[in-house]
PDB file of C-alpha atoms in Angstrom:
ATOM      1  CA  MET A   1      -0.335  19.402 151.859  1.00 54.00           C
ATOM      2  CA  THR A   2       2.633  19.553 154.196  1.00 67.00           C
ATOM      3  CA  VAL A   3       3.266  16.765 156.231  1.00 69.00           C
ATOM      4  CA  LYS A   4       3.715  17.943 159.873  1.00 89.00           C
ATOM      5  CA  ARG A   5       6.298  16.202 162.088  1.00 92.00           C
ATOM      6  CA  LYS A   6       4.874  15.650 165.556  1.00 96.00           C
ATOM      7  CA  VAL A   7       7.178  17.257 168.328  1.00 96.00           C
ATOM      8  CA  GLU A   8       6.529  16.705 171.991  1.00 97.00           C
ATOM      9  CA  VAL A   9       8.342  18.491 174.470  1.00 97.00           C
ATOM     10  CA  PHE A  10       7.678  16.872 178.189  1.00 97.00           C
ATOM     11  CA  SER A  11       7.960  19.747 180.716  1.00 97.00           C
ATOM     12  CA  ALA A  12       7.904  20.247 184.717  1.00 96.00           C
ATOM     13  CA  GLY A  13       7.616  23.902 183.790  1.00 95.00           C
ATOM     14  CA  CYS A  14      10.849  24.835 185.256  1.00 95.00           C
ATOM     15  CA  PRO A  15      13.560  27.073 184.102  1.00 96.00           C
ATOM     16  CA  VAL A  16      15.652  24.536 182.439  1.00 95.00           C
ATOM     17  CA  CYS A  17      12.309  23.101 180.875  1.00 95.00           C
ATOM     18  CA  ALA A  18      11.587  26.543 179.596  1.00 96.00           C
ATOM     19  CA  ASP A  19      14.945  26.959 177.787  1.00 96.00           C
ATOM     20  CA  VAL A  20      14.470  23.553 176.363  1.00 96.00           C
ATOM     21  CA  VAL A  21      10.815  24.730 175.078  1.00 96.00           C
ATOM     22  CA  GLU A  22      12.659  27.917 173.684  1.00 96.00           C
ATOM     23  CA  LEU A  23      15.243  25.904 171.972  1.00 96.00           C
ATOM     24  CA  VAL A  24      12.886  23.511 170.368  1.00 96.00           C
ATOM     25  CA  GLN A  25      10.498  26.045 169.063  1.00 96.00           C
ATOM     26  CA  ARG A  26      13.603  28.131 167.795  1.00 96.00           C
ATOM     27  CA  LEU A  27      14.758  24.860 165.958  1.00 95.00           C
ATOM     28  CA  ALA A  28      11.432  23.456 164.759  1.00 94.00           C
ATOM     29  CA  CYS A  29      10.860  23.700 160.958  1.00 91.00           C
ATOM     30  CA  PRO A  30       7.464  24.850 159.347  1.00 91.00           C
ATOM     31  CA  ALA A  31       6.343  21.581 158.987  1.00 91.00           C
ATOM     32  CA  CYS A  32       6.820  20.552 162.879  1.00 94.00           C
ATOM     33  CA  GLY A  33       4.158  21.024 164.984  1.00 95.00           C
ATOM     34  CA  VAL A  34       5.472  21.613 168.664  1.00 96.00           C
ATOM     35  CA  GLU A  35       3.188  20.569 171.846  1.00 97.00           C
ATOM     36  CA  VAL A  36       4.686  21.479 175.194  1.00 98.00           C
ATOM     37  CA  LEU A  37       3.113  18.592 177.630  1.00 98.00           C
ATOM     38  CA  ASN A  38       2.806  19.332 181.410  1.00 98.00           C
ATOM     39  CA  MET A  39       3.875  16.345 183.345  1.00 97.00           C
ATOM     40  CA  ASN A  40       1.698  17.420 186.293  1.00 97.00           C
ATOM     41  CA  ASP A  41      -1.261  16.009 183.933  1.00 98.00           C
ATOM     42  CA  ILE A  42      -1.552  12.164 184.621  1.00 98.00           C
ATOM     43  CA  GLU A  43      -2.210  11.302 180.724  1.00 98.00           C
ATOM     44  CA  VAL A  44       0.972  13.324 179.964  1.00 98.00           C
ATOM     45  CA  VAL A  45       2.986  11.211 182.525  1.00 98.00           C
ATOM     46  CA  LYS A  46       1.279   7.805 181.035  1.00 98.00           C
ATOM     47  CA  ARG A  47       2.595   9.069 177.359  1.00 98.00           C
ATOM     48  CA  ALA A  48       6.105   9.829 178.966  1.00 97.00           C
ATOM     49  CA  ARG A  49       6.059   6.596 180.475  1.00 96.00           C
ATOM     50  CA  ALA A  50       5.229   4.798 177.412  1.00 97.00           C
ATOM     51  CA  LEU A  51       7.949   6.599 175.413  1.00 96.00           C
ATOM     52  CA  GLY A  52      10.579   5.906 177.840  1.00 94.00           C
ATOM     53  CA  VAL A  53      10.944   9.363 179.510  1.00 96.00           C
ATOM     54  CA  ARG A  54      13.016   8.849 182.580  1.00 93.00           C
ATOM     55  CA  SER A  55      14.237  12.760 182.993  1.00 94.00           C
ATOM     56  CA  LEU A  56      12.883  15.926 182.339  1.00 95.00           C
ATOM     57  CA  PRO A  57      12.841  17.896 180.033  1.00 96.00           C
ATOM     58  CA  ALA A  58      12.630  15.315 177.352  1.00 96.00           C
ATOM     59  CA  VAL A  59      11.655  15.506 173.892  1.00 96.00           C
ATOM     60  CA  ALA A  60      10.148  12.891 171.249  1.00 96.00           C
ATOM     61  CA  ILE A  61       9.720  13.509 167.648  1.00 96.00           C
ATOM     62  CA  ASP A  62       7.337  11.634 165.787  1.00 96.00           C
ATOM     63  CA  GLY A  63       6.823   9.166 168.673  1.00 96.00           C
ATOM     64  CA  GLN A  64      10.388   8.607 169.589  1.00 96.00           C
ATOM     65  CA  LEU A  65      12.663  10.049 172.121  1.00 94.00           C
ATOM     66  CA  ALA A  66      15.314  12.263 170.912  1.00 94.00           C
ATOM     67  CA  GLY A  67      18.916  10.807 171.143  1.00 92.00           C
ATOM     68  CA  CYS A  68      19.893  13.207 173.512  1.00 91.00           C
ATOM     69  CA  CYS A  69      16.952  12.195 175.792  1.00 91.00           C
ATOM     70  CA  ALA A  70      17.003   8.744 175.765  1.00 89.00           C
ATOM     71  CA  GLY A  71      18.550   6.268 178.294  1.00 84.00           C
ATOM     72  CA  ARG A  72      18.802   9.429 181.066  1.00 82.00           C
ATOM     73  CA  GLY A  73      17.340   9.490 184.410  1.00 84.00           C
ATOM     74  CA  VAL A  74      17.917   8.364 187.984  1.00 82.00           C
ATOM     75  CA  ASP A  75      19.872   4.833 188.228  1.00 81.00           C
ATOM     76  CA  GLU A  76      19.686   2.790 191.574  1.00 84.00           C
ATOM     77  CA  GLN A  77      22.917   1.095 190.648  1.00 87.00           C
ATOM     78  CA  ALA A  78      24.616   4.421 189.695  1.00 85.00           C
ATOM     79  CA  LEU A  79      23.407   5.796 192.927  1.00 83.00           C
ATOM     80  CA  ARG A  80      24.696   2.970 195.347  1.00 89.00           C
ATOM     81  CA  ALA A  81      27.867   3.251 193.357  1.00 91.00           C
ATOM     82  CA  ALA A  82      28.501   6.613 194.162  1.00 90.00           C
ATOM     83  CA  GLY A  83      27.743   5.763 198.043  1.00 91.00           C
ATOM     84  CA  LEU A  84      24.210   6.505 198.481  1.00 91.00           C
ATOM     85  CA  GLY A  85      23.005   4.388 201.381  1.00 84.00           C
ATOM     86  CA  GLN A  86      26.384   3.973 202.884  1.00 83.00           C
ATOM     87  CA  PRO A  87      27.323   5.615 206.183  1.00 78.00           C
TER      88      PRO A  87
END
C-alpha cells in the first residue's frame, strides 16, 4: 500500500491561484493526493485559519504550511510603516 501525502491548495479562484494549482499538480508525485480548497467555503476558511494561512494562494503538505506560504500576509505594522493612515 502506498502512503499518500495530503496536499491542500487554498484558492480564491483567481488567475494567480490557478497558476499555483497547476504548479502543484505538475509537481505532485504519484503518492500525493492534491485537493484544491475554495476559500468561499466557511469550513475551508476555518481549516486555513487553523493552519495559519494569511494570504492566498497557499499550500499545506501533510497538515503543515509549505515554507513558501508561512509568515506571509497583510501586516498592520508594515502598512503603517509604508505610510498608510498618514495624510
